[in-house]
XYZ file of C-alpha atoms in Angstrom:
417
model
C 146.289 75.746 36.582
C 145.509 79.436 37.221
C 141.783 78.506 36.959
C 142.296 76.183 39.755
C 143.765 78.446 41.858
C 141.248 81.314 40.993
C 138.672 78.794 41.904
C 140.556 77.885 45.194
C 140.859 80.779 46.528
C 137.202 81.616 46.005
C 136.686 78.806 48.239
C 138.790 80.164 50.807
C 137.541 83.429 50.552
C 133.644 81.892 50.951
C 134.610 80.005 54.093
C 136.622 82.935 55.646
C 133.181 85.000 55.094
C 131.222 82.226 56.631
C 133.694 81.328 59.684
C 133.134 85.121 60.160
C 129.441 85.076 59.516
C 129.472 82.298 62.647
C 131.561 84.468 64.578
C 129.519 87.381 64.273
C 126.524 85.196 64.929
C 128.114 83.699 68.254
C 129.113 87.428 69.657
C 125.370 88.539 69.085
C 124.189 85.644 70.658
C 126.396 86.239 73.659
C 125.488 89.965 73.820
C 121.624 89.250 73.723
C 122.009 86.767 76.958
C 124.315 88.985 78.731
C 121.912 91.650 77.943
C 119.135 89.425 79.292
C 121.096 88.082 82.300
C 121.866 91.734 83.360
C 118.092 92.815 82.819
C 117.069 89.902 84.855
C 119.339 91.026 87.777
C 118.454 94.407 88.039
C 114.826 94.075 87.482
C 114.797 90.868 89.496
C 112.792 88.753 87.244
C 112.565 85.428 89.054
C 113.242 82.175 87.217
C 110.276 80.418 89.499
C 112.211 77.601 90.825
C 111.673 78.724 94.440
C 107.724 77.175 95.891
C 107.587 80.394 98.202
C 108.526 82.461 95.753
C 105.854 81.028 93.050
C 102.767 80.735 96.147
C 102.763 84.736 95.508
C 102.221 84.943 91.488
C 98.451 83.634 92.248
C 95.685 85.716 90.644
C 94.423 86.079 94.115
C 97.537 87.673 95.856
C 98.747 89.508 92.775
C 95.257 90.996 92.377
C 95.643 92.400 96.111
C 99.138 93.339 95.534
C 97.980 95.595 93.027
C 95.160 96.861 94.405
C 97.524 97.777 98.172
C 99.681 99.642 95.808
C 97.347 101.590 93.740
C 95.982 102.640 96.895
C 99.082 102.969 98.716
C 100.032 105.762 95.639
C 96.606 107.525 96.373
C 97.302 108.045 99.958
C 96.665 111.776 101.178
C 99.857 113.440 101.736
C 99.088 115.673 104.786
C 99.710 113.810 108.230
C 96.427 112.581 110.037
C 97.264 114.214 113.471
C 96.181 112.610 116.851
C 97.081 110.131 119.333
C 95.802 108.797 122.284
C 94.978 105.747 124.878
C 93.521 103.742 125.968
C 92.662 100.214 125.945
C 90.411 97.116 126.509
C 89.723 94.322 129.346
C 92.744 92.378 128.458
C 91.010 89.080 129.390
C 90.252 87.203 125.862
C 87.047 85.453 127.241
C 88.369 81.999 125.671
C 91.189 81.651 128.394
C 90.027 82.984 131.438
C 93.660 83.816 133.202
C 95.435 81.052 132.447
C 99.411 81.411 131.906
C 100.137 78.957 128.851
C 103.743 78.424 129.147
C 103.966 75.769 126.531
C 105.745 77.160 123.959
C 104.413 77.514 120.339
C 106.336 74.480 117.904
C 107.595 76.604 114.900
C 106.567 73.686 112.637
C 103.300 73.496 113.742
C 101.090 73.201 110.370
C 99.388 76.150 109.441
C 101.760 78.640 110.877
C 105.155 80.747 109.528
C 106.916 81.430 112.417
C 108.402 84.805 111.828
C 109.849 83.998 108.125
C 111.795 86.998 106.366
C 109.729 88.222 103.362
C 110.713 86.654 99.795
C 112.658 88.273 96.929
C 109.542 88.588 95.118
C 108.316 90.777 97.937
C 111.062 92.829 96.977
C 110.352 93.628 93.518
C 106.514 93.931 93.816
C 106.560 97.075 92.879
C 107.945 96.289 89.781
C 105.594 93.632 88.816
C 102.844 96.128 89.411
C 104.013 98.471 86.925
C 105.905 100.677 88.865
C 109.684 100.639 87.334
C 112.289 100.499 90.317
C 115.964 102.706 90.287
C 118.438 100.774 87.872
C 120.816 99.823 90.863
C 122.718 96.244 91.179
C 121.055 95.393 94.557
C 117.179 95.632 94.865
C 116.116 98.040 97.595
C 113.972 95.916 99.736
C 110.309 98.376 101.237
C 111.150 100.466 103.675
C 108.694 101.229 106.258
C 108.643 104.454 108.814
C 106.101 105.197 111.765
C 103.546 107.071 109.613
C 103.003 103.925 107.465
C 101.653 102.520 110.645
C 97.910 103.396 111.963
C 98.105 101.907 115.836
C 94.293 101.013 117.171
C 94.006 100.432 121.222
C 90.951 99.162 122.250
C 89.581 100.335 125.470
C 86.018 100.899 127.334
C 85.219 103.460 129.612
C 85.973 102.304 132.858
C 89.527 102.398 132.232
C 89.762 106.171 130.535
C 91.456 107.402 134.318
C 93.603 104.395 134.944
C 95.330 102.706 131.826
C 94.849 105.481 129.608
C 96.922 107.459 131.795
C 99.585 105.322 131.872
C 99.686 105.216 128.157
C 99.426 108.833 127.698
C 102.615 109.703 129.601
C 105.081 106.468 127.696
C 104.726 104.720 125.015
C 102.125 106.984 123.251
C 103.915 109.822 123.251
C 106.520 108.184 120.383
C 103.451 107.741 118.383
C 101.201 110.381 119.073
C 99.792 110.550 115.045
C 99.463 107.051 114.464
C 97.568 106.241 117.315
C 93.932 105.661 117.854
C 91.638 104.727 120.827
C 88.394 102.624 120.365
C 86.250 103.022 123.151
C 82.575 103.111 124.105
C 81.661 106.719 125.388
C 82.615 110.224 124.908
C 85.376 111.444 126.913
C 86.268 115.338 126.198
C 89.083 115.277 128.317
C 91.262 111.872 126.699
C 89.452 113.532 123.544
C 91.340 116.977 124.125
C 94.476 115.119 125.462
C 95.016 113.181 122.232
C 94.337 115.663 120.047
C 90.834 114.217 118.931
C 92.223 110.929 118.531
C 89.638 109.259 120.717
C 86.682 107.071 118.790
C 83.576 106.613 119.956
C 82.395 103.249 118.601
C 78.979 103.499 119.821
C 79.068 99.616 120.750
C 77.817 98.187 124.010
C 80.263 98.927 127.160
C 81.663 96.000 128.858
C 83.862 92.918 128.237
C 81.336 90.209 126.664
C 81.506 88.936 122.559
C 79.349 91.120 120.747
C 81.019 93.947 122.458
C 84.651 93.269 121.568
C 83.987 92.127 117.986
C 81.858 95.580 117.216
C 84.777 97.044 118.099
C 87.465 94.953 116.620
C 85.170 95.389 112.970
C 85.134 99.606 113.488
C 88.996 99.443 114.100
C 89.294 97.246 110.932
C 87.133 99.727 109.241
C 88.989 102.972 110.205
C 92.279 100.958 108.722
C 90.600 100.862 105.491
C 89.997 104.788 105.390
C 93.174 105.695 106.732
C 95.107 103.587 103.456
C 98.094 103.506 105.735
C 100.101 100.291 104.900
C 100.148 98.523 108.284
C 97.483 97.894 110.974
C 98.229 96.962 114.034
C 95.933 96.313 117.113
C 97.037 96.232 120.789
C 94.818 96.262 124.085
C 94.742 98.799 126.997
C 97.096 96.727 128.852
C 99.773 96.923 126.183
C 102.910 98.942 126.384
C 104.176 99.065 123.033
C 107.536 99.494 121.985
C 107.065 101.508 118.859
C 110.527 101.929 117.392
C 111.051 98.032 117.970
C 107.279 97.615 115.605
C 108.464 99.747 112.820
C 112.103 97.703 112.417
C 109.329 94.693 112.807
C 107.440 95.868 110.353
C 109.853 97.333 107.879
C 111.163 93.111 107.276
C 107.691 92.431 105.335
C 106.129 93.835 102.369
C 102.441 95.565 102.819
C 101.812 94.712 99.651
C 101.646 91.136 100.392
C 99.492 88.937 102.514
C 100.883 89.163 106.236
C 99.036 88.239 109.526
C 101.632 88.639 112.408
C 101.064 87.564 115.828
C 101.499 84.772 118.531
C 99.182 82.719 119.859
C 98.587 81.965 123.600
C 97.741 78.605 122.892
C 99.638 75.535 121.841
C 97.966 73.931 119.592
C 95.346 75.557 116.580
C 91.825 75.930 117.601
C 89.205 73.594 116.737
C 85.245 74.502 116.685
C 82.694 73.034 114.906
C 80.278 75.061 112.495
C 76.520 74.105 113.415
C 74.685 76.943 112.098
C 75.273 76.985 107.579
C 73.429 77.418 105.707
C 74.502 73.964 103.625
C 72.932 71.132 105.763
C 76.212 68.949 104.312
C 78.627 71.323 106.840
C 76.725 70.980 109.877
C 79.163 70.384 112.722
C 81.888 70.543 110.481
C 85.073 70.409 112.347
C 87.306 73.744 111.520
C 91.557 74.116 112.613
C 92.766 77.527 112.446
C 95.473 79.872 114.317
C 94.586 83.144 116.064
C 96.697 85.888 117.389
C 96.137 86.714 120.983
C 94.642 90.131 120.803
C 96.209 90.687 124.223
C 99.288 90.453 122.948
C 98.167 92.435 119.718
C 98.866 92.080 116.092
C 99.659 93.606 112.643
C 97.667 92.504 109.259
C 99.010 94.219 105.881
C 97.217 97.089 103.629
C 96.841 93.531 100.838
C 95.559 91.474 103.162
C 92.720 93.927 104.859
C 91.736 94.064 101.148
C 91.056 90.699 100.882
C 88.883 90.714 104.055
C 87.038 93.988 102.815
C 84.319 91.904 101.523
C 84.177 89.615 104.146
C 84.463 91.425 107.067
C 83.696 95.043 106.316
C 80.019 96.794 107.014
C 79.141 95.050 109.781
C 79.987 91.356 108.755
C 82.978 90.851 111.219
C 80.156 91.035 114.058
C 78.031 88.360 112.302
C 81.009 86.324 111.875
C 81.737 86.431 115.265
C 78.393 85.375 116.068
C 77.883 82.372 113.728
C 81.425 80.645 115.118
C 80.588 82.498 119.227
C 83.937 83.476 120.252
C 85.276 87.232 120.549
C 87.280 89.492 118.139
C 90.627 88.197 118.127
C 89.317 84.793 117.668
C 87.014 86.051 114.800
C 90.261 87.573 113.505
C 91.973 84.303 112.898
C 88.541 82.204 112.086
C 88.244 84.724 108.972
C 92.202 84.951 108.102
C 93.437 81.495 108.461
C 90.172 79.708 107.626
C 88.452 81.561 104.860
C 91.269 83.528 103.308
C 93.986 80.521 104.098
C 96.817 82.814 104.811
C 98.512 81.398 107.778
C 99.493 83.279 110.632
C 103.209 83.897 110.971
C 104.058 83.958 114.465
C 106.332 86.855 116.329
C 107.838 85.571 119.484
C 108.380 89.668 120.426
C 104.311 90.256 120.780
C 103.575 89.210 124.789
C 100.309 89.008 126.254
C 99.268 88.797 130.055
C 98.635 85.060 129.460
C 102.085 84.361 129.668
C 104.710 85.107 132.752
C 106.203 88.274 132.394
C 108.764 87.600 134.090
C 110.275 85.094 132.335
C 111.643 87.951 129.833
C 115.092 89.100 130.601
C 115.309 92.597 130.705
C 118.049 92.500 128.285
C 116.389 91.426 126.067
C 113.449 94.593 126.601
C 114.583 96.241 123.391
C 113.733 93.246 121.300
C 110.506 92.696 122.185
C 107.622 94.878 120.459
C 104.925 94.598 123.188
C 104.526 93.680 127.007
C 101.126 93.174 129.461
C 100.257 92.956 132.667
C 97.737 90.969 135.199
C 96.284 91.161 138.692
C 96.449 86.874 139.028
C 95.006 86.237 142.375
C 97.058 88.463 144.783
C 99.972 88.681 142.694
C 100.743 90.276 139.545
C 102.367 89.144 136.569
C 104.793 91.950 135.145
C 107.709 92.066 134.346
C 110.349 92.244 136.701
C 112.482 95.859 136.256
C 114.620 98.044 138.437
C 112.723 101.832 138.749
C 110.010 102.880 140.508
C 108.532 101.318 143.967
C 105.842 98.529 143.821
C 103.172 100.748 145.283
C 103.405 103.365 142.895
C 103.850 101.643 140.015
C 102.662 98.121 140.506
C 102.171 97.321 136.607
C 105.578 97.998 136.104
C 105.086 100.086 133.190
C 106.863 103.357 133.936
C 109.501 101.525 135.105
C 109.514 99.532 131.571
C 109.628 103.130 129.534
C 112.225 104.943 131.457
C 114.181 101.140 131.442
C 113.857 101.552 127.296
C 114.127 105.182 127.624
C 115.368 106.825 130.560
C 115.279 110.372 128.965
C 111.728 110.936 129.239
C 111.110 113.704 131.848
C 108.709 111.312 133.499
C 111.766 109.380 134.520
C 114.227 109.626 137.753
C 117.650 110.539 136.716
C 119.116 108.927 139.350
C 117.901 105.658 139.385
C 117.429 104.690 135.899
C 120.389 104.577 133.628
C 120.987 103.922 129.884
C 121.924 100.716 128.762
């Protein structure tokens, strides 16, 4: 009898040790995937059930995404000063001066139309070997003004007319991150920017070759600069530059981002008749553009993707195998040979489309604005401020609408929202 009760309770005393074996076991097991659910929330690992999240884990992008922010880390810390204006026939040479009011479908295939960046944009740093602060919420990028490098294109016949508007609003919020493309030396826009003028050296005048040489050395510059945005505008732009940087600042540069809007309604087709490969010859091509009259923005990843294509002179010869001008070329080498879509910004106006169809209270939203002679009226927006005859484009009366503290501005006539 006492053997049978030394050998029960051995038996109870083996399974207590096991049931507490199993307990044990259970509590580690919950620790390690607590552990690993916490790790995965602060570090944002993503569990790749989102499509748009997964499109940016490509060799392709993540290749660029490293590359924008190895050389985002190697930018020169002293500011680049400058700024200066200027601009560019605002005509595209595709359109002649027709207002498209047809407005762009949002679905339309082959464009985003203004779509918030991902989560994964959000922790590309990390991904890239660069450990983010242990906080519970991931800081998304944030971008300022100097991140920004601002190209106008202009020619020399307007130096003394829309430079000079320029010069005395929107340029002077941006004075260092602005640069003028033109065609000639000017030493007095030269001395007024603070060197910020560029003499291109391409042909003077508003014709194909002439636009896209330019376009291609303000793509160039970009690439020196290693700022993290690029964004293009025309002479006849008035930029709202506080309004571009909260634009901006909702995207990662270290992802693939072409932002625009189009002045058409449907994607461009043209038909390549000059490859090489006999089996492409008057092959039918579809592809977006953004309106350089309205301007646009490409990311520090995405100009490194076109560096081979479009550096050294090969934007021009792009532009002349498919014949249509810069911004055209712009989209033809974006949406067609690099297939990122354009994603389309409803703020970015050009002179193709009625001015005055935007309210002004809405002025503050939108990022840029144009203007037209069409026939013998003008399309501009329609503002309270100055008189027709001495401002006709509207453009003062735009800035001291948006900011009525400039000295430029009459005190008693313009008032703060």
């Amino acid at each position: 009898m006492r053997c049978l009760r030394k050998k029960m309770s051995q038996v109870f005393s083996l399974s207590l040790r096991y049931k507490r074996t199993l307990q044990a076991m259970a509590a580690g097991t919950f620790l390690i995937y607590m552990t690993l659910v916490l790790y995965q929330n602060v570090y944002g690992y993503s569990g790749g059930n989102s499509v748009q999240e997964l499109q940016y884990n490509s060799l392709d992008s993540a290749a660029a995404a490293a590359a924008a922010e190895n050389v985002i880390a190697k930018r020169d810390n002293s500011v680049v000063n400058g700024g200066s204006d200027g601009g560019d026939d605002s005509a595209n040479g595709y359109g002649g001066n027709v207002i498209h009011n047809r407005l762009i479908s949002s679905n339309s295939v082959g464009v985003r139309h203004h779509s918030k960046p991902t989560r994964s944009d959000y922790y590309d740093s990390y991904q890239n070997g660069q450990q983010p602060a242990v906080t519970g919420t991931p800081k998304p990028p944030t971008t300022e003004l100097d991140d920004l490098l601002i190209s106008v294109k202009t020619t020399k016949g307007y130096h003394d007319t829309r430079l000079e508007m320029i010069t005395k609003t929107w340029y002077q919020l941006a004075k260092e991150q602005t640069w003028f493309f033109t065609d000639t030396d000017d030493q007095h826009y030269q001395k007024l920017t603070n060197g910020h003028m560029v003499n291109t050296n391409c042909s003077q005048g508003h014709f194909r070759k002439a636009l896209c040489c330019k376009m291609g050395k303000e793509f160039e510059f970009f690439l020196d600069s290693a700022k993290r945005w690029w964004c293009h505008f025309d002479d006849d732009n008035y930029v709202n530059v506080p309004r571009l940087v909260r634009l901006l600042d909702e995207y990662s540069p270290t992802q693939d981002w072409y932002l625009g809007k189009p002045s058409i309604s449907s994607p461009l087709e043209i038909f390549l008749d000059n490859t090489k490969s006999s089996t492409e010859v008057n092959k039918k091509v579809t592809f977006w553009f953004a309106t350089g009259g309205a301007g646009f923005c490409i990311s520090r990843a995405l100009a490194l993707k076109m560096l081979p294509i479009a550096s050294s002179g090969k934007f021009v010869a792009i532009g002349d195998r498919i014949r249509f001008p810069d911004d055209v070329t712009m989209g033809f080498i974006i949406e067609h040979i690099l297939n990122v879509p354009l994603t389309v910004v409803d703020a970015f106006h050009s002179h193709l489309e009625p001015m005055e169809f935007i309210r002004p209270e809405t002025f503050h939203d939108q990022v840029s604005f144009s203007y037209a002679r069409m026939k013998n009226e003008w399309n501009v927006v329609k503002v309270d401020g100055f008189d027709l005859k001495t401002d006709p484009k509207r453009i003062y009366s735009l800035h001291c609408h948006l900011y009525p503290f400039f000295s430029i501005c009459p005190k008693t006539t313009i008032k703060r929202r």
